[in-house]
Each structure stands twice: as structure tokens, then as C-alpha cells.
JSON list of C-alpha atoms in Angstrom, two decimals:
[
{"chain": "A", "resi": 2, "resn": "ALA", "atom": "CA", "xyz": [91.08, 92.73, 114.89]},
{"chain": "A", "resi": 3, "resn": "PRO", "atom": "CA", "xyz": [91.28, 95.81, 112.70]},
{"chain": "A", "resi": 4, "resn": "ALA", "atom": "CA", "xyz": [91.25, 99.17, 114.49]},
{"chain": "A", "resi": 5, "resn": "THR", "atom": "CA", "xyz": [87.97, 101.07, 114.46]},
{"chain": "A", "resi": 6, "resn": "LEU", "atom": "CA", "xyz": [89.25, 104.54, 115.31]},
{"chain": "A", "resi": 7, "resn": "PRO", "atom": "CA", "xyz": [91.63, 106.63, 113.18]},
{"chain": "A", "resi": 8, "resn": "TRP", "atom": "CA", "xyz": [95.03, 107.39, 114.75]},
{"chain": "A", "resi": 9, "resn": "SER", "atom": "CA", "xyz": [96.11, 110.97, 115.14]},
{"chain": "A", "resi": 10, "resn": "GLY", "atom": "CA", "xyz": [97.34, 112.59, 111.99]},
{"chain": "A", "resi": 11, "resn": "SER", "atom": "CA", "xyz": [96.39, 109.65, 109.79]},
{"chain": "A", "resi": 12, "resn": "GLY", "atom": "CA", "xyz": [93.84, 111.41, 107.58]},
{"chain": "A", "resi": 13, "resn": "GLY", "atom": "CA", "xyz": [91.26, 108.78, 108.59]},
{"chain": "A", "resi": 14, "resn": "ASP", "atom": "CA", "xyz": [93.40, 105.63, 108.51]},
{"chain": "A", "resi": 15, "resn": "CYS", "atom": "CA", "xyz": [92.42, 103.21, 111.33]},
{"chain": "A", "resi": 16, "resn": "GLY", "atom": "CA", "xyz": [95.46, 100.96, 110.82]},
{"chain": "A", "resi": 17, "resn": "THR", "atom": "CA", "xyz": [95.75, 97.26, 111.41]},
{"chain": "A", "resi": 18, "resn": "PRO", "atom": "CA", "xyz": [97.60, 96.74, 114.70]},
{"chain": "A", "resi": 19, "resn": "GLY", "atom": "CA", "xyz": [99.53, 93.51, 114.90]},
{"chain": "A", "resi": 20, "resn": "ASN", "atom": "CA", "xyz": [98.94, 92.59, 111.30]},
{"chain": "A", "resi": 21, "resn": "GLY", "atom": "CA", "xyz": [102.13, 93.99, 109.80]},
{"chain": "A", "resi": 22, "resn": "PRO", "atom": "CA", "xyz": [102.40, 96.34, 106.83]},
{"chain": "A", "resi": 23, "resn": "THR", "atom": "CA", "xyz": [99.27, 96.45, 104.82]},
{"chain": "A", "resi": 24, "resn": "GLY", "atom": "CA", "xyz": [99.44, 99.74, 102.91]},
{"chain": "A", "resi": 25, "resn": "GLY", "atom": "CA", "xyz": [96.32, 101.62, 101.93]},
{"chain": "A", "resi": 26, "resn": "GLY", "atom": "CA", "xyz": [96.80, 104.45, 104.39]},
{"chain": "A", "resi": 27, "resn": "THR", "atom": "CA", "xyz": [96.51, 108.10, 103.55]},
{"chain": "A", "resi": 28, "resn": "PRO", "atom": "CA", "xyz": [99.92, 109.59, 102.71]},
{"chain": "A", "resi": 29, "resn": "THR", "atom": "CA", "xyz": [101.22, 112.51, 104.64]},
{"chain": "A", "resi": 30, "resn": "PRO", "atom": "CA", "xyz": [100.76, 115.68, 102.52]},
{"chain": "A", "resi": 31, "resn": "ALA", "atom": "CA", "xyz": [103.95, 117.15, 101.07]},
{"chain": "A", "resi": 32, "resn": "PRO", "atom": "CA", "xyz": [105.02, 120.41, 102.70]},
{"chain": "A", "resi": 33, "resn": "THR", "atom": "CA", "xyz": [105.36, 123.61, 100.64]},
{"chain": "A", "resi": 34, "resn": "GLY", "atom": "CA", "xyz": [108.33, 125.91, 100.13]},
{"chain": "A", "resi": 35, "resn": "THR", "atom": "CA", "xyz": [110.88, 127.05, 97.58]},
{"chain": "A", "resi": 36, "resn": "PRO", "atom": "CA", "xyz": [111.19, 124.72, 94.60]},
{"chain": "A", "resi": 37, "resn": "GLY", "atom": "CA", "xyz": [114.62, 123.38, 93.72]},
{"chain": "A", "resi": 38, "resn": "ALA", "atom": "CA", "xyz": [116.22, 124.69, 96.92]},
{"chain": "A", "resi": 39, "resn": "THR", "atom": "CA", "xyz": [119.43, 122.91, 97.97]},
{"chain": "A", "resi": 40, "resn": "PRO", "atom": "CA", "xyz": [119.39, 121.43, 101.52]},
{"chain": "A", "resi": 41, "resn": "ILE", "atom": "CA", "xyz": [121.75, 123.22, 103.86]},
{"chain": "A", "resi": 42, "resn": "PRO", "atom": "CA", "xyz": [123.12, 121.32, 106.85]},
{"chain": "A", "resi": 43, "resn": "GLY", "atom": "CA", "xyz": [121.36, 122.46, 110.02]},
{"chain": "A", "resi": 44, "resn": "ASN", "atom": "CA", "xyz": [118.40, 123.97, 108.20]},
{"chain": "A", "resi": 45, "resn": "GLY", "atom": "CA", "xyz": [116.38, 120.97, 107.16]},
{"chain": "A", "resi": 46, "resn": "TRP", "atom": "CA", "xyz": [115.45, 119.61, 103.74]},
{"chain": "A", "resi": 47, "resn": "ALA", "atom": "CA", "xyz": [114.04, 121.84, 101.01]},
{"chain": "A", "resi": 48, "resn": "PRO", "atom": "CA", "xyz": [110.35, 120.87, 100.60]},
{"chain": "A", "resi": 49, "resn": "LEU", "atom": "CA", "xyz": [109.07, 119.47, 97.34]},
{"chain": "A", "resi": 50, "resn": "GLN", "atom": "CA", "xyz": [106.62, 121.76, 95.51]},
{"chain": "A", "resi": 51, "resn": "SER", "atom": "CA", "xyz": [104.50, 119.10, 93.82]},
{"chain": "A", "resi": 52, "resn": "ALA", "atom": "CA", "xyz": [102.75, 115.95, 95.00]},
{"chain": "A", "resi": 53, "resn": "PRO", "atom": "CA", "xyz": [105.38, 113.17, 95.16]},
{"chain": "A", "resi": 54, "resn": "ALA", "atom": "CA", "xyz": [104.87, 109.81, 93.33]},
{"chain": "A", "resi": 55, "resn": "LEU", "atom": "CA", "xyz": [106.57, 107.98, 96.20]},
{"chain": "A", "resi": 56, "resn": "VAL", "atom": "CA", "xyz": [105.23, 108.41, 99.75]},
{"chain": "A", "resi": 57, "resn": "ILE", "atom": "CA", "xyz": [105.61, 106.91, 103.20]},
{"chain": "A", "resi": 58, "resn": "ASP", "atom": "CA", "xyz": [102.57, 104.69, 103.62]},
{"chain": "A", "resi": 59, "resn": "GLU", "atom": "CA", "xyz": [103.26, 103.11, 107.03]},
{"chain": "A", "resi": 60, "resn": "VAL", "atom": "CA", "xyz": [105.78, 103.26, 109.83]},
{"chain": "A", "resi": 61, "resn": "ASN", "atom": "CA", "xyz": [106.30, 100.80, 112.69]},
{"chain": "A", "resi": 62, "resn": "TYR", "atom": "CA", "xyz": [108.55, 102.61, 115.19]},
{"chain": "A", "resi": 63, "resn": "ARG", "atom": "CA", "xyz": [107.96, 100.54, 118.27]},
{"chain": "A", "resi": 64, "resn": "GLY", "atom": "CA", "xyz": [109.86, 97.37, 118.85]},
{"chain": "A", "resi": 65, "resn": "GLY", "atom": "CA", "xyz": [113.51, 98.26, 118.01]},
{"chain": "A", "resi": 66, "resn": "ASP", "atom": "CA", "xyz": [114.50, 95.35, 115.80]},
{"chain": "A", "resi": 67, "resn": "GLY", "atom": "CA", "xyz": [110.97, 95.12, 114.42]},
{"chain": "A", "resi": 68, "resn": "GLU", "atom": "CA", "xyz": [110.95, 98.66, 113.03]},
{"chain": "A", "resi": 69, "resn": "TYR", "atom": "CA", "xyz": [109.86, 98.96, 109.44]},
{"chain": "A", "resi": 70, "resn": "VAL", "atom": "CA", "xyz": [108.75, 101.56, 106.88]},
{"chain": "A", "resi": 71, "resn": "VAL", "atom": "CA", "xyz": [106.45, 100.94, 103.94]},
{"chain": "A", "resi": 72, "resn": "LEU", "atom": "CA", "xyz": [106.76, 103.10, 100.84]},
{"chain": "A", "resi": 73, "resn": "ARG", "atom": "CA", "xyz": [104.03, 103.32, 98.18]},
{"chain": "A", "resi": 74, "resn": "ASN", "atom": "CA", "xyz": [104.06, 104.47, 94.57]},
{"chain": "A", "resi": 75, "resn": "ARG", "atom": "CA", "xyz": [100.84, 106.40, 94.35]},
{"chain": "A", "resi": 76, "resn": "SER", "atom": "CA", "xyz": [101.37, 107.41, 90.72]},
{"chain": "A", "resi": 77, "resn": "ALA", "atom": "CA", "xyz": [99.87, 105.70, 87.64]},
{"chain": "A", "resi": 78, "resn": "SER", "atom": "CA", "xyz": [103.31, 104.62, 86.31]},
{"chain": "A", "resi": 79, "resn": "ALA", "atom": "CA", "xyz": [106.51, 102.95, 87.59]},
{"chain": "A", "resi": 80, "resn": "VAL", "atom": "CA", "xyz": [108.89, 105.08, 89.65]},
{"chain": "A", "resi": 81, "resn": "SER", "atom": "CA", "xyz": [112.66, 104.37, 89.72]},
{"chain": "A", "resi": 82, "resn": "LEU", "atom": "CA", "xyz": [114.05, 104.26, 93.26]},
{"chain": "A", "resi": 83, "resn": "ALA", "atom": "CA", "xyz": [117.43, 105.49, 92.02]},
{"chain": "A", "resi": 84, "resn": "GLY", "atom": "CA", "xyz": [118.57, 108.51, 94.01]},
{"chain": "A", "resi": 85, "resn": "TRP", "atom": "CA", "xyz": [115.77, 108.42, 96.57]},
{"chain": "A", "resi": 86, "resn": "LEU", "atom": "CA", "xyz": [116.80, 108.49, 100.28]},
{"chain": "A", "resi": 87, "resn": "LEU", "atom": "CA", "xyz": [115.06, 107.15, 103.35]},
{"chain": "A", "resi": 88, "resn": "GLY", "atom": "CA", "xyz": [116.11, 107.79, 106.92]},
{"chain": "A", "resi": 89, "resn": "ASP", "atom": "CA", "xyz": [115.50, 109.38, 110.31]},
{"chain": "A", "resi": 90, "resn": "ALA", "atom": "CA", "xyz": [117.62, 112.47, 109.65]},
{"chain": "A", "resi": 91, "resn": "GLY", "atom": "CA", "xyz": [115.31, 115.48, 110.04]},
{"chain": "A", "resi": 92, "resn": "GLN", "atom": "CA", "xyz": [118.02, 117.61, 108.44]},
{"chain": "A", "resi": 93, "resn": "PRO", "atom": "CA", "xyz": [121.17, 116.96, 106.44]},
{"chain": "A", "resi": 94, "resn": "GLY", "atom": "CA", "xyz": [124.24, 116.19, 108.52]},
{"chain": "A", "resi": 95, "resn": "GLY", "atom": "CA", "xyz": [124.17, 115.29, 112.17]},
{"chain": "A", "resi": 96, "resn": "GLY", "atom": "CA", "xyz": [123.90, 112.05, 114.03]},
{"chain": "A", "resi": 97, "resn": "GLU", "atom": "CA", "xyz": [120.97, 110.34, 112.40]},
{"chain": "A", "resi": 98, "resn": "ALA", "atom": "CA", "xyz": [120.91, 108.06, 109.26]},
{"chain": "A", "resi": 99, "resn": "LEU", "atom": "CA", "xyz": [120.04, 108.21, 105.62]},
{"chain": "A", "resi": 100, "resn": "PHE", "atom": "CA", "xyz": [120.01, 105.28, 103.25]},
{"chain": "A", "resi": 101, "resn": "ALA", "atom": "CA", "xyz": [120.00, 105.17, 99.45]},
{"chain": "A", "resi": 102, "resn": "LEU", "atom": "CA", "xyz": [117.08, 103.16, 98.00]},
{"chain": "A", "resi": 103, "resn": "PRO", "atom": "CA", "xyz": [118.12, 100.52, 95.39]},
{"chain": "A", "resi": 104, "resn": "GLU", "atom": "CA", "xyz": [119.02, 102.02, 92.02]},
{"chain": "A", "resi": 105, "resn": "GLU", "atom": "CA", "xyz": [118.04, 98.93, 90.14]},
{"chain": "A", "resi": 106, "resn": "ILE", "atom": "CA", "xyz": [114.39, 98.88, 91.21]},
{"chain": "A", "resi": 107, "resn": "ALA", "atom": "CA", "xyz": [111.43, 100.52, 89.52]},
{"chain": "A", "resi": 108, "resn": "LEU", "atom": "CA", "xyz": [108.36, 100.38, 91.79]},
{"chain": "A", "resi": 109, "resn": "GLU", "atom": "CA", "xyz": [105.22, 99.65, 89.80]},
{"chain": "A", "resi": 110, "resn": "ALA", "atom": "CA", "xyz": [102.12, 101.93, 90.07]},
{"chain": "A", "resi": 111, "resn": "GLY", "atom": "CA", "xyz": [100.37, 101.32, 93.36]},
{"chain": "A", "resi": 112, "resn": "ALA", "atom": "CA", "xyz": [103.02, 98.92, 94.61]},
{"chain": "A", "resi": 113, "resn": "LEU", "atom": "CA", "xyz": [104.40, 98.81, 98.17]},
{"chain": "A", "resi": 114, "resn": "PHE", "atom": "CA", "xyz": [108.11, 98.60, 99.12]},
{"chain": "A", "resi": 115, "resn": "VAL", "atom": "CA", "xyz": [108.90, 97.33, 102.64]},
{"chain": "A", "resi": 116, "resn": "VAL", "atom": "CA", "xyz": [112.12, 98.47, 104.40]},
{"chain": "A", "resi": 117, "resn": "ALA", "atom": "CA", "xyz": [112.79, 96.63, 107.63]},
{"chain": "A", "resi": 118, "resn": "ARG", "atom": "CA", "xyz": [115.37, 97.61, 110.22]},
{"chain": "A", "resi": 119, "resn": "LYS", "atom": "CA", "xyz": [116.28, 93.91, 110.64]},
{"chain": "A", "resi": 120, "resn": "GLY", "atom": "CA", "xyz": [114.95, 91.56, 108.01]},
{"chain": "A", "resi": 121, "resn": "ALA", "atom": "CA", "xyz": [115.22, 88.42, 110.22]},
{"chain": "A", "resi": 122, "resn": "ALA", "atom": "CA", "xyz": [112.96, 90.09, 112.88]},
{"chain": "A", "resi": 123, "resn": "PHE", "atom": "CA", "xyz": [110.50, 91.08, 110.21]},
{"chain": "A", "resi": 124, "resn": "VAL", "atom": "CA", "xyz": [110.33, 87.56, 108.77]},
{"chain": "A", "resi": 125, "resn": "ALA", "atom": "CA", "xyz": [109.87, 86.14, 112.34]},
{"chain": "A", "resi": 126, "resn": "ALA", "atom": "CA", "xyz": [107.01, 88.53, 113.01]},
{"chain": "A", "resi": 127, "resn": "TYR", "atom": "CA", "xyz": [105.13, 88.50, 109.70]},
{"chain": "A", "resi": 128, "resn": "GLY", "atom": "CA", "xyz": [106.21, 85.29, 107.95]},
{"chain": "A", "resi": 129, "resn": "ARG", "atom": "CA", "xyz": [107.49, 87.01, 104.83]},
{"chain": "A", "resi": 130, "resn": "ALA", "atom": "CA", "xyz": [110.63, 88.95, 103.83]},
{"chain": "A", "resi": 131, "resn": "PRO", "atom": "CA", "xyz": [110.77, 92.68, 103.37]},
{"chain": "A", "resi": 132, "resn": "ALA", "atom": "CA", "xyz": [112.11, 94.12, 100.11]},
{"chain": "A", "resi": 133, "resn": "VAL", "atom": "CA", "xyz": [115.30, 95.29, 101.91]},
{"chain": "A", "resi": 134, "resn": "GLU", "atom": "CA", "xyz": [116.80, 95.63, 105.33]},
{"chain": "A", "resi": 135, "resn": "LEU", "atom": "CA", "xyz": [118.85, 98.43, 107.01]},
{"chain": "A", "resi": 136, "resn": "GLU", "atom": "CA", "xyz": [121.06, 96.13, 109.19]},
{"chain": "A", "resi": 137, "resn": "GLU", "atom": "CA", "xyz": [122.50, 92.84, 108.07]},
{"chain": "A", "resi": 138, "resn": "THR", "atom": "CA", "xyz": [120.53, 89.99, 109.65]},
{"chain": "A", "resi": 139, "resn": "ASP", "atom": "CA", "xyz": [119.55, 87.82, 106.71]},
{"chain": "A", "resi": 140, "resn": "ALA", "atom": "CA", "xyz": [121.88, 87.18, 103.77]},
{"chain": "A", "resi": 141, "resn": "ALA", "atom": "CA", "xyz": [118.88, 86.61, 101.43]},
{"chain": "A", "resi": 142, "resn": "ILE", "atom": "CA", "xyz": [117.52, 90.13, 102.04]},
{"chain": "A", "resi": 143, "resn": "PRO", "atom": "CA", "xyz": [119.41, 93.02, 100.28]},
{"chain": "A", "resi": 144, "resn": "ASN", "atom": "CA", "xyz": [120.82, 95.75, 102.52]},
{"chain": "A", "resi": 145, "resn": "LEU", "atom": "CA", "xyz": [120.43, 99.44, 101.78]},
{"chain": "A", "resi": 146, "resn": "VAL", "atom": "CA", "xyz": [123.59, 101.52, 101.51]},
{"chain": "A", "resi": 147, "resn": "ARG", "atom": "CA", "xyz": [124.07, 104.19, 104.23]},
{"chain": "A", "resi": 148, "resn": "ARG", "atom": "CA", "xyz": [124.75, 107.74, 102.88]},
{"chain": "A", "resi": 149, "resn": "ARG", "atom": "CA", "xyz": [127.31, 108.85, 105.49]},
{"chain": "A", "resi": 150, "resn": "ASP", "atom": "CA", "xyz": [128.08, 111.92, 103.36]},
{"chain": "A", "resi": 151, "resn": "LEU", "atom": "CA", "xyz": [124.61, 113.30, 104.24]},
{"chain": "A", "resi": 152, "resn": "ALA", "atom": "CA", "xyz": [124.04, 111.95, 107.74]},
{"chain": "A", "resi": 153, "resn": "GLY", "atom": "CA", "xyz": [126.68, 110.21, 109.90]},
{"chain": "A", "resi": 154, "resn": "GLY", "atom": "CA", "xyz": [124.63, 108.35, 112.45]},
{"chain": "A", "resi": 155, "resn": "SER", "atom": "CA", "xyz": [122.68, 105.13, 112.65]},
{"chain": "A", "resi": 156, "resn": "TRP", "atom": "CA", "xyz": [118.92, 104.25, 112.31]},
{"chain": "A", "resi": 157, "resn": "ALA", "atom": "CA", "xyz": [117.09, 104.11, 115.56]},
{"chain": "A", "resi": 158, "resn": "LEU", "atom": "CA", "xyz": [113.61, 105.44, 115.85]},
{"chain": "A", "resi": 159, "resn": "ALA", "atom": "CA", "xyz": [112.96, 106.93, 119.29]},
{"chain": "A", "resi": 160, "resn": "ASP", "atom": "CA", "xyz": [109.45, 106.10, 120.47]},
{"chain": "A", "resi": 161, "resn": "GLY", "atom": "CA", "xyz": [109.24, 109.40, 122.39]},
{"chain": "A", "resi": 162, "resn": "GLY", "atom": "CA", "xyz": [110.02, 111.52, 119.38]},
{"chain": "A", "resi": 163, "resn": "ASP", "atom": "CA", "xyz": [111.67, 111.13, 116.02]},
{"chain": "A", "resi": 164, "resn": "GLU", "atom": "CA", "xyz": [110.93, 111.39, 112.30]},
{"chain": "A", "resi": 165, "resn": "VAL", "atom": "CA", "xyz": [111.14, 109.29, 109.14]},
{"chain": "A", "resi": 166, "resn": "VAL", "atom": "CA", "xyz": [111.95, 111.24, 105.97]},
{"chain": "A", "resi": 167, "resn": "LEU", "atom": "CA", "xyz": [111.75, 110.39, 102.29]},
{"chain": "A", "resi": 168, "resn": "VAL", "atom": "CA", "xyz": [114.04, 112.57, 100.17]},
{"chain": "A", "resi": 169, "resn": "THR", "atom": "CA", "xyz": [113.88, 112.91, 96.33]},
{"chain": "A", "resi": 170, "resn": "PRO", "atom": "CA", "xyz": [116.89, 112.38, 94.09]},
{"chain": "A", "resi": 171, "resn": "SER", "atom": "CA", "xyz": [117.08, 116.22, 93.81]},
{"chain": "A", "resi": 172, "resn": "GLY", "atom": "CA", "xyz": [117.42, 116.54, 97.65]},
{"chain": "A", "resi": 173, "resn": "GLU", "atom": "CA", "xyz": [113.90, 117.74, 98.34]},
{"chain": "A", "resi": 174, "resn": "LEU", "atom": "CA", "xyz": [111.65, 116.45, 101.15]},
{"chain": "A", "resi": 175, "resn": "ALA", "atom": "CA", "xyz": [109.00, 114.33, 99.48]},
{"chain": "A", "resi": 176, "resn": "ASP", "atom": "CA", "xyz": [107.31, 112.98, 102.62]},
{"chain": "A", "resi": 177, "resn": "ALA", "atom": "CA", "xyz": [107.85, 112.78, 106.39]},
{"chain": "A", "resi": 178, "resn": "VAL", "atom": "CA", "xyz": [106.25, 111.07, 109.38]},
{"chain": "A", "resi": 179, "resn": "VAL", "atom": "CA", "xyz": [106.82, 112.66, 112.79]},
{"chain": "A", "resi": 180, "resn": "ILE", "atom": "CA", "xyz": [106.73, 110.33, 115.77]},
{"chain": "A", "resi": 181, "resn": "ASN", "atom": "CA", "xyz": [105.35, 111.89, 118.94]},
{"chain": "A", "resi": 182, "resn": "ASN", "atom": "CA", "xyz": [107.51, 114.87, 119.76]},
{"chain": "A", "resi": 183, "resn": "GLY", "atom": "CA", "xyz": [110.02, 114.46, 116.91]},
{"chain": "A", "resi": 184, "resn": "GLY", "atom": "CA", "xyz": [110.66, 116.93, 114.16]}
]
């Protein structure tokens, strides 16, 4: 059954527990800061100054193999995914992961893009394939390319505290979701 109470920090979204990615949630507001700043290892990502077209719509961080992130194009036109990064690296460098989104995909206005940690686990849970997977589990599902030059670790969302970040092609933080005590 759909949730009837909003979850903390959702901007009113009640979610749909157990139903898989549905979209339609309220995106996390973009932080403010110096436009065009270059990320400096150890100091975090430079925040984007304008509302991003691409946002994190939903995150499933519980379940290990079943983790997934849903991105949404909230603009009125298609957005190329070329140059965009997704990961759990709260700052450049370090032991977490960043992945390059597929350069050949333009996400249509209002469309969702599902990134699963393990595509086979996603298919088993929801009966449909994600757009891409982070770890090779299903040859029919494309894998994202890890950007080891920006973050050297692997993807693993800690239930007790972590973050998911979406970084623009210019290296600015477009959106982030903080899990429990992460950040």
C-alpha cells in the first residue's frame, strides 16, 4: 500500500515502499555557492548556482545488491547525459565511487533514468530492467564506467550514513541525497 506520511526531508513525498522506483518525488533543492568553481580534493564539490535540469528523484539505499537511484529530467527539453557523474563520493578523491553517465543518451523531458547497483537483483525484485547497472550482473544491461581519476573506491551505500551525488559536466554539484548521518 502507498505510504500516507511524508518521509523526512522529502518535501512532502510519501513514497511507495516495496513498489520500486516510481518517480514523481520532490527533488532535493540545489545548494548555493560560487558559480563555476573547480572542485578541490578534500573540499567537496562546487555547488551549482542555477536549478539543474537533471535531479535525483529516488534512492533505495537498503538492501545492498538491490540499491538503485532514479534520475529525472525536470526540464522541458531533452538533456544529454554526456559528462554527468553519479556516485557516493561526497567530495572529489577518496575511497568512494563516481560513475560517468552514458554519453550516447539524451533523457527526454520528464523522463526517468534508473541506475541499479546490480541489474539482475533489480530485475528479480521489480520484473523490469534498469537503464544501466554499476556492477556486471546481466550482460543485457549496460554498465556505467567508473571514474577512478575522481574517486578511487567502489559503490556501497552505508545505511547508517552516506550520500548520493549528481555532478554536472562542469564539475558542479547538481543534486545530492544524504542518507541518515552521511554528508
